[in-house]
Amino acid sequence: MSQFLYSLTLVFVFLTSTNIQTTAATPSSYSQNHKMFVKTACNSTTYPDKCYKSLSTYSTAIKSDPIKLCTTALKLNVKSAKEATSVVAKLLKKSQKYAAGRKSRMVPETLILKDCLEEMEDTIVELKQAITEMKTLRAGDSIAEHITNVRTWVSSALTDEGTCTDGFEEVKVNKETKKTVTKVIQELATTTSNTLALITNLSY
């Protein structure tokens, strides 16, 4: 009898262990639903893969809340804008140093980078303003109006990003400088475009 109980105990331990491993390896249905919510929302954007890649990491916090989704997108957008602004600022500093060495204040590249930096700083301000406006959506009054305001701020940010790169098309500048700025701004613009799409499709 004792041998039988011992064998039965081993079987029970084995089955319990297997069940624990299976449970641990299987993601919760809630997590899957939250990621599906993000994926579905991102499918409505211009660059869905980029959208999902950046936001899926935050799906647990976003859950299935469209306001949290848009707010998270905006915060990530601000981060990207700051990174792009930093790149432009460094190039401007380098260009100013070069201009000083030539004792010239009218180097076209310096002026264009300066204008671009101002546009980027405006972009950050506008995106932050959009985040502030998003906080009012919970109030329950004039939700449509607030959403329109958020969309307007993000649209302005996207316009400023485009204005930044336009300057490099009008005047001949260093090829590497143009290439670097164009790359970071276009990358930022795809993020802003996705954010705008999410906000445009926001229903609450």
Coordinates of C-alpha atoms in Angstrom, one line a residue:
M1 CA 0.0 0.0 0.0
S2 CA 2.8 2.4 0.9
Q3 CA 4.4 1.7 -2.5
F4 CA 1.2 2.5 -4.2
L5 CA 0.8 5.8 -2.3
Y6 CA 4.4 6.7 -3.1
S7 CA 3.8 6.1 -6.9
L8 CA 0.5 8.1 -6.8
T9 CA 2.3 11.0 -5.1
L10 CA 5.0 11.0 -7.9
V11 CA 2.3 11.1 -10.5
F12 CA 0.5 14.0 -8.8
V13 CA 3.8 16.0 -8.4
F14 CA 4.6 15.4 -12.1
L15 CA 1.1 16.5 -13.3
T16 CA 1.2 19.6 -11.0
S17 CA 4.6 20.6 -12.3
T18 CA 3.5 20.2 -15.9
N19 CA 0.4 22.3 -15.3
I20 CA 2.4 25.1 -13.7
Q21 CA 4.9 25.2 -16.6
T22 CA 2.1 25.2 -19.1
T23 CA 0.3 28.0 -17.3
A24 CA 3.5 30.1 -17.0
A25 CA 4.3 29.7 -20.6
T26 CA 0.8 30.8 -21.8
P27 CA 0.1 34.6 -22.0
S28 CA -3.1 35.7 -20.4
S29 CA -6.1 36.3 -22.5
Y30 CA -6.2 39.8 -21.2
S31 CA -2.7 40.6 -22.4
Q32 CA -3.6 39.2 -25.9
N33 CA -6.7 41.3 -26.0
H34 CA -4.8 44.4 -25.1
K35 CA -2.3 43.8 -27.8
M36 CA -5.0 43.1 -30.3
F37 CA -6.6 46.4 -29.4
V38 CA -3.4 48.2 -30.1
K39 CA -2.9 46.3 -33.3
T40 CA -6.4 47.0 -34.6
A41 CA -6.0 50.7 -33.8
C42 CA -2.6 50.8 -35.5
N43 CA -4.0 49.3 -38.6
S44 CA -5.8 52.6 -39.3
T45 CA -2.5 54.5 -39.3
T46 CA -0.2 55.3 -42.3
Y47 CA 2.6 53.2 -40.9
P48 CA 0.9 50.4 -38.9
D49 CA 4.0 48.3 -38.3
K50 CA 5.9 51.2 -36.8
C51 CA 2.8 52.1 -34.8
Y52 CA 2.4 48.6 -33.3
K53 CA 6.1 48.2 -32.6
S54 CA 6.2 51.3 -30.6
L55 CA 2.9 51.0 -28.7
S56 CA 2.6 47.2 -28.2
T57 CA 5.1 47.4 -25.4
Y58 CA 2.7 49.6 -23.4
S59 CA -0.4 47.5 -24.2
T60 CA -0.7 46.3 -20.6
A61 CA -1.0 49.9 -19.4
I62 CA -3.1 51.0 -22.3
K63 CA -5.5 48.1 -21.9
S64 CA -8.4 48.9 -24.3
D65 CA -8.6 52.5 -23.5
P66 CA -8.5 54.8 -26.6
I67 CA -7.6 57.8 -24.6
K68 CA -4.6 56.1 -22.9
L69 CA -3.6 54.8 -26.4
C70 CA -3.5 58.3 -27.8
T71 CA -1.9 59.8 -24.8
T72 CA 0.9 57.2 -24.8
A73 CA 1.4 57.8 -28.5
L74 CA 1.7 61.5 -27.9
K75 CA 4.3 61.0 -25.1
L76 CA 6.4 58.8 -27.3
N77 CA 6.0 61.4 -30.0
V78 CA 7.4 64.1 -27.7
K79 CA 10.4 61.8 -26.9
S80 CA 11.1 61.3 -30.6
A81 CA 10.8 65.0 -31.2
K82 CA 13.3 65.8 -28.5
E83 CA 15.7 63.3 -29.9
A84 CA 15.4 64.8 -33.4
T85 CA 15.8 68.3 -32.0
S86 CA 19.0 67.3 -30.2
V87 CA 20.4 66.1 -33.6
V88 CA 19.6 69.4 -35.3
A89 CA 21.0 71.4 -32.3
K90 CA 24.3 69.6 -32.5
L91 CA 24.5 70.1 -36.3
L92 CA 23.7 73.8 -35.8
K93 CA 26.5 74.2 -33.2
K94 CA 29.0 72.5 -35.5
S95 CA 27.9 74.8 -38.4
Q96 CA 28.2 77.9 -36.2
K97 CA 31.7 76.9 -35.2
Y98 CA 32.6 76.5 -38.9
A99 CA 31.1 79.9 -39.7
A100 CA 33.0 81.6 -36.9
G101 CA 36.2 80.1 -38.3
R102 CA 35.5 81.7 -41.6
K103 CA 34.4 84.9 -39.9
S104 CA 31.1 84.8 -41.6
R105 CA 27.6 85.0 -40.1
M106 CA 25.8 84.3 -43.4
V107 CA 26.5 80.7 -44.0
P108 CA 23.3 79.4 -45.5
E109 CA 23.5 76.1 -43.8
T110 CA 23.7 77.8 -40.4
L111 CA 20.6 79.9 -41.1
I112 CA 18.6 76.9 -42.3
L113 CA 19.6 74.8 -39.3
K114 CA 18.6 77.6 -37.0
D115 CA 15.2 77.9 -38.6
C116 CA 14.8 74.1 -38.5
L117 CA 15.7 74.1 -34.8
E118 CA 13.0 76.7 -34.1
E119 CA 10.4 74.6 -36.0
M120 CA 11.4 71.5 -33.9
E121 CA 11.1 73.4 -30.7
D122 CA 7.7 74.5 -31.7
T123 CA 6.8 70.9 -32.5
I124 CA 7.7 69.8 -29.0
V125 CA 5.5 72.6 -27.5
E126 CA 2.6 71.7 -29.7
L127 CA 2.8 68.0 -28.9
K128 CA 2.9 68.8 -25.2
Q129 CA -0.1 71.1 -25.6
A130 CA -1.9 68.2 -27.2
I131 CA -1.1 66.0 -24.2
T132 CA -2.5 68.7 -21.9
E133 CA -5.7 68.9 -24.0
M134 CA -6.1 65.1 -23.8
K135 CA -6.4 65.3 -20.1
T136 CA -9.6 67.3 -20.5
L137 CA -11.4 64.4 -22.3
R138 CA -12.3 62.7 -19.1
A139 CA -14.3 65.7 -18.0
G140 CA -17.3 64.8 -20.1
D141 CA -17.9 68.3 -21.5
S142 CA -17.3 69.2 -25.1
I143 CA -15.4 66.1 -25.9
A144 CA -15.6 66.5 -29.6
E145 CA -14.2 70.1 -29.3
H146 CA -11.3 68.9 -27.2
I147 CA -10.5 66.1 -29.7
T148 CA -10.5 68.7 -32.5
N149 CA -8.1 70.8 -30.5
V150 CA -5.8 67.9 -29.9
R151 CA -5.9 67.1 -33.7
T152 CA -5.1 70.7 -34.5
W153 CA -2.0 70.8 -32.2
V154 CA -0.7 67.5 -33.7
S155 CA -1.4 68.7 -37.3
S156 CA 0.6 71.9 -36.5
A157 CA 3.5 69.8 -35.2
L158 CA 3.5 67.8 -38.5
T159 CA 3.5 71.0 -40.5
D160 CA 6.4 72.4 -38.6
E161 CA 8.4 69.2 -39.2
G162 CA 7.7 69.5 -43.0
T163 CA 8.8 73.2 -42.9
C164 CA 12.1 72.2 -41.3
T165 CA 13.1 69.9 -44.2
D166 CA 11.7 72.3 -46.9
G167 CA 14.6 74.7 -46.1
F168 CA 17.1 72.2 -47.2
E169 CA 15.5 71.9 -50.6
E170 CA 15.7 75.6 -51.3
V171 CA 19.3 76.2 -50.6
K172 CA 22.4 74.2 -51.4
V173 CA 24.0 72.8 -48.2
N174 CA 26.4 70.1 -47.0
K175 CA 25.1 66.8 -48.3
E176 CA 25.8 64.9 -45.1
T177 CA 24.0 67.6 -43.1
K178 CA 21.0 67.5 -45.3
K179 CA 21.0 63.7 -45.3
T180 CA 21.1 63.5 -41.5
V181 CA 18.4 66.1 -40.9
T182 CA 16.1 64.7 -43.6
K183 CA 16.4 61.2 -42.1
V184 CA 15.6 62.1 -38.5
I185 CA 12.8 64.5 -39.4
Q186 CA 11.2 62.0 -41.8
E187 CA 11.4 59.4 -39.0
L188 CA 9.8 61.8 -36.6
A189 CA 7.1 62.7 -39.2
T190 CA 6.1 59.1 -39.6
T191 CA 5.6 58.9 -35.8
T192 CA 3.6 62.2 -35.8
S193 CA 1.5 61.0 -38.7
N194 CA 0.6 57.8 -36.9
T195 CA -0.3 59.8 -33.8
L196 CA -2.5 62.1 -35.8
A197 CA -4.3 59.1 -37.3
L198 CA -5.0 57.5 -33.9
I199 CA -6.4 60.8 -32.7
T200 CA -8.5 61.3 -35.8
N201 CA -10.0 57.9 -35.3
L202 CA -10.6 58.4 -31.6
S203 CA -14.1 57.6 -30.5
Y204 CA -15.1 58.1 -26.9

